[in-house]
Coordinates of C-alpha atoms and ligand atoms in Angstrom, one line a residue:
X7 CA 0.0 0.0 0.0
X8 CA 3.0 2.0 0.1
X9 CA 3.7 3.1 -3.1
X10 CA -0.3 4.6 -3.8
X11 CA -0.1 6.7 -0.1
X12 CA 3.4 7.7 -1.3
X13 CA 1.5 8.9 -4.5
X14 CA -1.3 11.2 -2.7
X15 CA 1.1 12.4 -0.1
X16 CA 3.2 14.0 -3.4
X17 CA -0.6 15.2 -4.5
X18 CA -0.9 16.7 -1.2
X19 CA 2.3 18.5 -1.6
X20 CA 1.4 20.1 -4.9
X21 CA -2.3 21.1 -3.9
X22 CA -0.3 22.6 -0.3
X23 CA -2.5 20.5 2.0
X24 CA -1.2 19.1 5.3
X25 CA -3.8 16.7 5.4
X26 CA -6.4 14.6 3.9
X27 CA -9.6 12.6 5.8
X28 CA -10.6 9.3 3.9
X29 CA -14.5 8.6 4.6
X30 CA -15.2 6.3 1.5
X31 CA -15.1 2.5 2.2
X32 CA -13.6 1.8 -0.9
X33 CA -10.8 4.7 -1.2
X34 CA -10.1 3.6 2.5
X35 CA -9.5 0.5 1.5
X36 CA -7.4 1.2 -1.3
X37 CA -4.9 3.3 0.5
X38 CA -4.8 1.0 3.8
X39 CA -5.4 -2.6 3.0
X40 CA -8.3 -2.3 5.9
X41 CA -12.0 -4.4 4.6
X42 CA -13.8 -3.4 8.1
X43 CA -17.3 -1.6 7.5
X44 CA -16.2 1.4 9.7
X45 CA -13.1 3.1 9.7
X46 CA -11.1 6.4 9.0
X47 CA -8.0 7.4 7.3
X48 CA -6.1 10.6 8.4
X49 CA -3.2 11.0 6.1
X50 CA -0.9 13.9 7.2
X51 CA 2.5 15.0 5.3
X52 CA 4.8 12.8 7.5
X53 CA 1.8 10.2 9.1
X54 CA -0.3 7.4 8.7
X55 CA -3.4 7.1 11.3
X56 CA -6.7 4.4 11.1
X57 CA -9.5 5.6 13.2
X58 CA -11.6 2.4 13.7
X59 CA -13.8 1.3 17.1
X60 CA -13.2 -1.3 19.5
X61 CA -14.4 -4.0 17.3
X62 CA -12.0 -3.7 14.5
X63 CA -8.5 -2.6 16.4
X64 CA -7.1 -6.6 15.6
X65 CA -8.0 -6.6 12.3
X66 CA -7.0 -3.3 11.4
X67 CA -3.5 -3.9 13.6
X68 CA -3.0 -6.8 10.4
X69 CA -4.6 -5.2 8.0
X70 CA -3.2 -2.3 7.7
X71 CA 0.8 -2.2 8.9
X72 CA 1.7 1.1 7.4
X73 CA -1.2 2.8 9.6
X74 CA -1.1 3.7 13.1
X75 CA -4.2 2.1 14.3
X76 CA -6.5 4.6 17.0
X77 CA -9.5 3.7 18.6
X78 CA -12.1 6.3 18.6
X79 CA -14.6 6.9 21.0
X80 CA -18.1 8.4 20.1
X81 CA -18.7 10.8 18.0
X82 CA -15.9 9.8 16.4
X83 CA -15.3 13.5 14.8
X84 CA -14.4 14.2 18.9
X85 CA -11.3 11.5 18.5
X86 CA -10.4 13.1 15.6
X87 CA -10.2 16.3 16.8
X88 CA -8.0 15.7 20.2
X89 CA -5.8 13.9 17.3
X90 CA -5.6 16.4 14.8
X91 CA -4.8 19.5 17.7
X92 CA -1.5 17.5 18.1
X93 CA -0.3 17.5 14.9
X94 CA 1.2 20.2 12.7
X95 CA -1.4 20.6 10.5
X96 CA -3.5 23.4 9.5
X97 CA -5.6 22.4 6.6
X98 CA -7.5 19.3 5.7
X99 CA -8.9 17.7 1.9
X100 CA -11.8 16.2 2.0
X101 CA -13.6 14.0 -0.6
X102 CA -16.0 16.4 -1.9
X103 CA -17.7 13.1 -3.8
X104 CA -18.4 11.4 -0.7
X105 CA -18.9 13.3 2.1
X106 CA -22.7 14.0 2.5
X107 CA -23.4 17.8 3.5
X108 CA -24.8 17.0 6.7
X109 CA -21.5 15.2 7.8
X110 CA -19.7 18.2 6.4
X111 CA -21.2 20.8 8.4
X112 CA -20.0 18.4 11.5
X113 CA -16.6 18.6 10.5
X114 CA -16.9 22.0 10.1
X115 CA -18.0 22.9 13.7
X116 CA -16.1 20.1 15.3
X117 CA -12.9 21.3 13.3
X118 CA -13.4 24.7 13.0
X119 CA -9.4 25.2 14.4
X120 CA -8.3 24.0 10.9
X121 CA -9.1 24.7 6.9
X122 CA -11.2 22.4 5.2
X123 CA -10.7 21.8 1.4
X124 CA -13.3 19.2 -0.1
X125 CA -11.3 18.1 -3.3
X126 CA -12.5 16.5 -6.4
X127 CA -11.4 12.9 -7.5
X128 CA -8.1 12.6 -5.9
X129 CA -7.6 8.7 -5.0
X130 CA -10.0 8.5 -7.7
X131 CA -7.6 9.3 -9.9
X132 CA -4.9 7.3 -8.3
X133 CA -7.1 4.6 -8.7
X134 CA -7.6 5.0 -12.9
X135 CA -3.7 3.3 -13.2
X136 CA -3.6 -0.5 -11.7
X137 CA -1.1 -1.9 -9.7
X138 CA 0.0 -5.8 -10.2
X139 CA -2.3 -7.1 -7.4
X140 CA -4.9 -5.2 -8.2
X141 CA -4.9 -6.8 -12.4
X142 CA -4.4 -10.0 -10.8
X143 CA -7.6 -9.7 -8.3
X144 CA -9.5 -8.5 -11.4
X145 CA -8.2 -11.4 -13.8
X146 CA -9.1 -13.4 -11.5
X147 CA -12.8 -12.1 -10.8
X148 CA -13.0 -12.4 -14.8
X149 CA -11.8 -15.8 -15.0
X150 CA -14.3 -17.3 -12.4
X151 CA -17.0 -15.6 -14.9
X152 CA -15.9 -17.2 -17.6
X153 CA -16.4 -20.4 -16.1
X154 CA -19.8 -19.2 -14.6
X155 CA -20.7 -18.5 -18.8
X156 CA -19.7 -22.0 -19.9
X157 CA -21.6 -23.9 -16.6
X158 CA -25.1 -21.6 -17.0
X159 CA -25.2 -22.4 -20.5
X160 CA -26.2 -26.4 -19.5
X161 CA -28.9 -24.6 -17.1
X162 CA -30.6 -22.2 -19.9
X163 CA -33.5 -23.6 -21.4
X164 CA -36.8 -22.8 -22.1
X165 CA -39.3 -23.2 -18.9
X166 CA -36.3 -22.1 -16.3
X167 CA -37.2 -18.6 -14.8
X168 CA -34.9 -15.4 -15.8
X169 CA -34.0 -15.3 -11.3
X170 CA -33.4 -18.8 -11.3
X171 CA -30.5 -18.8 -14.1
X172 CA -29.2 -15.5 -12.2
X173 CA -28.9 -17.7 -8.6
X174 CA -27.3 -20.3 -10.2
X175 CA -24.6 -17.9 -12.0
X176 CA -24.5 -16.6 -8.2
X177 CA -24.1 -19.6 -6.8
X178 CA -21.6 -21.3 -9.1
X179 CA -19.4 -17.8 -8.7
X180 CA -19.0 -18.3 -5.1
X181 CA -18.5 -22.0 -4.7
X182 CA -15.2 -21.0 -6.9
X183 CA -14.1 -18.5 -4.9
X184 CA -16.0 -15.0 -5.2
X185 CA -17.3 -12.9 -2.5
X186 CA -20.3 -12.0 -3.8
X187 CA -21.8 -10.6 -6.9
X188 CA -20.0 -7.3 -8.4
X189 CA -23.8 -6.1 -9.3
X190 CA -27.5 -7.5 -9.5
X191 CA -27.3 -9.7 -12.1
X192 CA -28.8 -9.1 -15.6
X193 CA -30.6 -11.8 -17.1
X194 CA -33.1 -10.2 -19.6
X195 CA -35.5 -12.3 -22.0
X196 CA -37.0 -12.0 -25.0
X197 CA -38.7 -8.0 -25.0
X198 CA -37.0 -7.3 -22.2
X199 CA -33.7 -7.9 -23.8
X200 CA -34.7 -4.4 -25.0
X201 CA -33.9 -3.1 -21.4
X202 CA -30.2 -2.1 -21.1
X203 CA -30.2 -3.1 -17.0
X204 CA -32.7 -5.7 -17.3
X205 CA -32.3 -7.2 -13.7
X206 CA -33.1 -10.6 -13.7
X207 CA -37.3 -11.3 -13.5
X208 CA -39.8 -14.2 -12.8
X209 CA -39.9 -14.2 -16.6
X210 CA -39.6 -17.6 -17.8
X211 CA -37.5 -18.2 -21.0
X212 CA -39.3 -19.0 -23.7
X213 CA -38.1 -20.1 -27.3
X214 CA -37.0 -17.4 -30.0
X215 CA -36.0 -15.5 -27.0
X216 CA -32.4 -13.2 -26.9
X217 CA -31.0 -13.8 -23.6
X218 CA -29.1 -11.3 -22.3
X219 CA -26.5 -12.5 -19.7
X220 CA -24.5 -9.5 -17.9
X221 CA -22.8 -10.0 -14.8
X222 CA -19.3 -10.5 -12.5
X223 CA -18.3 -11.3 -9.2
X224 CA -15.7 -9.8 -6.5
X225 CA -12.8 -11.6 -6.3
X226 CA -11.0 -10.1 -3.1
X227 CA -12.7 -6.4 -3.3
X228 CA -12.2 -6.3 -7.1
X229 CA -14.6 -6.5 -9.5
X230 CA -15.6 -8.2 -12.7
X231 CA -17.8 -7.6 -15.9
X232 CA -19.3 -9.4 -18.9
X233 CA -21.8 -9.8 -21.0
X234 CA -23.0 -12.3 -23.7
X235 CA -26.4 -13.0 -25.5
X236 CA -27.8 -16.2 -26.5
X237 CA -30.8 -17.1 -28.8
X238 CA -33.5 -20.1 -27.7
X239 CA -33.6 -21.8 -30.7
X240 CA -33.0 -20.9 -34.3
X241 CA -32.8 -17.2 -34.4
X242 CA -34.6 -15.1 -37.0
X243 CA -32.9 -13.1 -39.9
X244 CA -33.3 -10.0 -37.7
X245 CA -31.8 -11.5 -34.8
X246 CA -29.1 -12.8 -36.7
X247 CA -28.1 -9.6 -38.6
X248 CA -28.4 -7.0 -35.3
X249 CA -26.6 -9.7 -33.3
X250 CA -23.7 -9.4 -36.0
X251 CA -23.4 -6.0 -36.1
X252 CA -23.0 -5.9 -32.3
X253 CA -20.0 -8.5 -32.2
X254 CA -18.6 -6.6 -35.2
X255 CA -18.6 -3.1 -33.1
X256 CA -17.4 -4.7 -30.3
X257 CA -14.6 -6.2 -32.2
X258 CA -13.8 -2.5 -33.9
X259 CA -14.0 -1.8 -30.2
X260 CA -11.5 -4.1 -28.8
X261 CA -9.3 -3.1 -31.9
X262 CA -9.4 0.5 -31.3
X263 CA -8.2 0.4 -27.5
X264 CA -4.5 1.3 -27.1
X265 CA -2.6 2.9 -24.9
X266 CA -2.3 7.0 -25.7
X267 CA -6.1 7.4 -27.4
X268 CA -8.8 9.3 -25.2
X269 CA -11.9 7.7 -24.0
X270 CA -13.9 9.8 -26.2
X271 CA -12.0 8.5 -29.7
X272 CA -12.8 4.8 -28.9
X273 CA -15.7 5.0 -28.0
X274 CA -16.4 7.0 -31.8
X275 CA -14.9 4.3 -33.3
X276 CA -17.7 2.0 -32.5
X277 CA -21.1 4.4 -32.0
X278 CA -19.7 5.5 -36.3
X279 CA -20.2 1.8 -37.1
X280 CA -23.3 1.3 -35.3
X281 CA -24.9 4.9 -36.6
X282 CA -23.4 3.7 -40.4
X283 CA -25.5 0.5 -40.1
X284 CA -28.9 2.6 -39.3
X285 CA -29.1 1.8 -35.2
X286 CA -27.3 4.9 -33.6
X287 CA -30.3 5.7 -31.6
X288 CA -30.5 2.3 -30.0
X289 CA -27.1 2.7 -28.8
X290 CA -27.9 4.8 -25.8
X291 CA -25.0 4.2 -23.5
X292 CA -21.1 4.8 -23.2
X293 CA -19.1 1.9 -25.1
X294 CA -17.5 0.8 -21.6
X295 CA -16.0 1.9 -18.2
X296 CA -13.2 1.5 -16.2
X297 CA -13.2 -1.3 -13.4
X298 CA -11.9 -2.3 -10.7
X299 CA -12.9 -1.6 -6.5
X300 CA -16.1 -0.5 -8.2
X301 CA -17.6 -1.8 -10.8
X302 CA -18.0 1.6 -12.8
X303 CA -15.3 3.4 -12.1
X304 CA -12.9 6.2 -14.4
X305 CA -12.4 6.1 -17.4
X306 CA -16.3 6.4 -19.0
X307 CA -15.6 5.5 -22.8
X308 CA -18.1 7.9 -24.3
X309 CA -18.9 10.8 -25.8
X310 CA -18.5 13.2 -22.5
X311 CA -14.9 11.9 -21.4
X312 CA -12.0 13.0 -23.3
X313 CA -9.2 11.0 -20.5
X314 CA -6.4 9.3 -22.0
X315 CA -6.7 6.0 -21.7
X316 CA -3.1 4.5 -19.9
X317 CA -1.8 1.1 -20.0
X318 CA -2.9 -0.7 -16.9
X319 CA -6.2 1.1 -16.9
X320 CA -9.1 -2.0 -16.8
X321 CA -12.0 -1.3 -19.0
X322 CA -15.2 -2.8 -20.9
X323 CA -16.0 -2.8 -24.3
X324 CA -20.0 -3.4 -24.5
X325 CA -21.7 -2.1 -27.5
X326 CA -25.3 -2.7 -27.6
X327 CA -28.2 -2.3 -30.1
X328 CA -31.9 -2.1 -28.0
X329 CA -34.9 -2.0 -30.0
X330 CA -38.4 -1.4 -28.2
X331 CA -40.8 -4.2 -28.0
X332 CA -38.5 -6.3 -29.4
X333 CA -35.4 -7.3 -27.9
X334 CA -31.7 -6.4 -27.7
X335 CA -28.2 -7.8 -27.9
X336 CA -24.8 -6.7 -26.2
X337 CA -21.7 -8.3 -26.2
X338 CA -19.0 -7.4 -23.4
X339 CA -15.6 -8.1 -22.6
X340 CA -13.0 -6.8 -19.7
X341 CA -9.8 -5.6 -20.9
X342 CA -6.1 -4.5 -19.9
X343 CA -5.0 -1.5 -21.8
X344 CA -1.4 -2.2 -22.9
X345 CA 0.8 -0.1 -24.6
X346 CA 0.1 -2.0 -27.8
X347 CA -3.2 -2.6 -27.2
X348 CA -5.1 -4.8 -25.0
X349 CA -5.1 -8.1 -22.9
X350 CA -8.5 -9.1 -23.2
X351 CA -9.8 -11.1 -19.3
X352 CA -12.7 -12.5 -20.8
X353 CA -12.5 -15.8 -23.0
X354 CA -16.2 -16.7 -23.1
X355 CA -17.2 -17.8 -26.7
X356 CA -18.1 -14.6 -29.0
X357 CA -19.8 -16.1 -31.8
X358 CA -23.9 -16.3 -31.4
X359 CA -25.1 -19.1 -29.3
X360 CA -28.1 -21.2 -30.0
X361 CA -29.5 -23.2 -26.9
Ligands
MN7 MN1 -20.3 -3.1 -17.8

């Protein structure tokens, strides 16, 4: 955990803060190594501190070695504040995207002997570039995924309900190793292929049905994504030809990610191709987003983000065509952004499956 406090402590020095509070679960546990539901970071120019209560001092104490580990007392903000009048600090960041207003105006009063600066995105932006254990947690989210896509597909058949395919993708997940789910699983059917978060329903699969499959697990605290869609039985000419344009644009897509292009330009790529073939407007989202503690996370590939994608960023490509009272089709894949291109973490077969 070194090296990434190392790298907000040099932010610090440039933005002339003494000081920065971590609230956020996840950024909290991204600078200390510490998974406990309740805890504090206070990160000064020189020091490391982990407020936590009475029920998390042992864990933390393992956790989280390059933190000195303090037990607060309730409110917590009073713990803080006998700790913070013995240090040499003046001002304080805060995470203006997390701290909720009515918690701010308690740090205000409680510290009022100091400057608070809410900043924007700061350890989310540390967070864009992966470190070695964090592609390996992530690979290995993807991988158990993979294996989820190839068991479900000897579950899927018409008569099984759209929840019970979505517990069984759980349920395989874990038993190899996950934490949990990274999301609600998507299992959408038929019309409601249509619907781009189509969280899985009592609908039962039926045949001619598009089944949309999008889902990962957490594979310790990182996150995985996919997506593929089958067809019940022989698809029609329709389904056939939007399904092809989708893998194509998400092939474009994969081909277009490298190193040194902005969000913005890939995701272009692919929402030109899908406009060219007549179905722009049922393209509705970005082409993909990062991954990784969260499961949407910097960069957003589309139109609004012009970031330069780096190699060791962790992204989706998932292009998608949705038509009304139809159905829909997307096909997604998690990649590493390499200087050359990409390493792409999910294997699952592309080509359209017919169950
Ligand atoms: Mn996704």
């Amino acid at each position: 955990m070194l090296p990434r406090i190392e790298k907000l402590k040099k932010k610090l020095k440039e933005l002339g803060l003494d000081s920065f509070l971590v609230m956020s679960p996840v950024n909290r546990r991204y600078l200390s190594g510490f998974t406990g539901t309740s805890g504090f970071l206070l990160i000064t120019r020189k020091q490391n501190f982990l407020l936590t209560d009475f029920r998390y001092i042992e864990q933390a104490t393992k956790q989280a070695p390059s933190f000195q580990i303090v037990k607060h007392d309730y409110p917590w903000l009073k713990t803080l504040e006998q700790l913070l009048k013995r240090l040499p600090v003046e001002n304080m960041g805060l995470e203006s995207d997390y701290v909720a207003y009515k918690q701010y105006r308690e740090l205000e009063k409680q510290l009022s002997f100091i400057e608070l600066y809410p900043q924007d995105g700061i350890i989310e932006g540390l967070r864009l570039v992966k470190d070695a254990e964090e592609i390996a947690n992530i690979k290995n989210a993807a991988q158990i995924a993979d294996k989820a896509f190839d068991h479900i597909l000897g579950i899927i058949k018409p008569g099984i309900k759209e929840r019970e395919i979505a517990l069984e993708l759980e349920f395989f997940m874990r038993s190899q190793g996950a934490d949990g789910v990274s999301f609600d699983t998507i299992v959408a059917s038929g019309k409601r292929s249509a619907l781009p978060h189509g969280v899985a329903s009592e609908k039962i699969i039926e045949k001619g049905d598009l089944v949309t499959l999008d889902y990962g697990c957490i594979y310790n605290g990182y996150c995985s994504d996919m997506t593929r869609t089958v067809v019940i039985g022989q698809p029609s000419d329709k389904q056939r030809k939007i399904y092809n344009i989708v893998l194509e644009a998400q092939i474009m897509g994969l081909e277009a990610v490298k190193a040194g292009l902005s969000a913005r330009e890939i995701d272009d790529r692919v929402r030109s191709f899908i406009s060219e073939k007549g179905y722009g407007e049922n393209f509705g989202h970005g082409l993909g987003h990062g991954v990784g503690l969260c499961i949407h996370e910097n960069p957003s590939l589309s139109p609004r983000d012009n970031t330069e994608v780096l190699a060791n960023m962790v992204v989706t490509i998932e292009p998608g065509i949705y038509i009304p009272d139809w159905g829909g089709v997307r096909i997604e894949d998690l990649v590493l952004v390499t200087d050359t291109g990409y390493n792409n973490f999910t294997c699952a077969k592309k080509e359209l499956i017919v169950i």
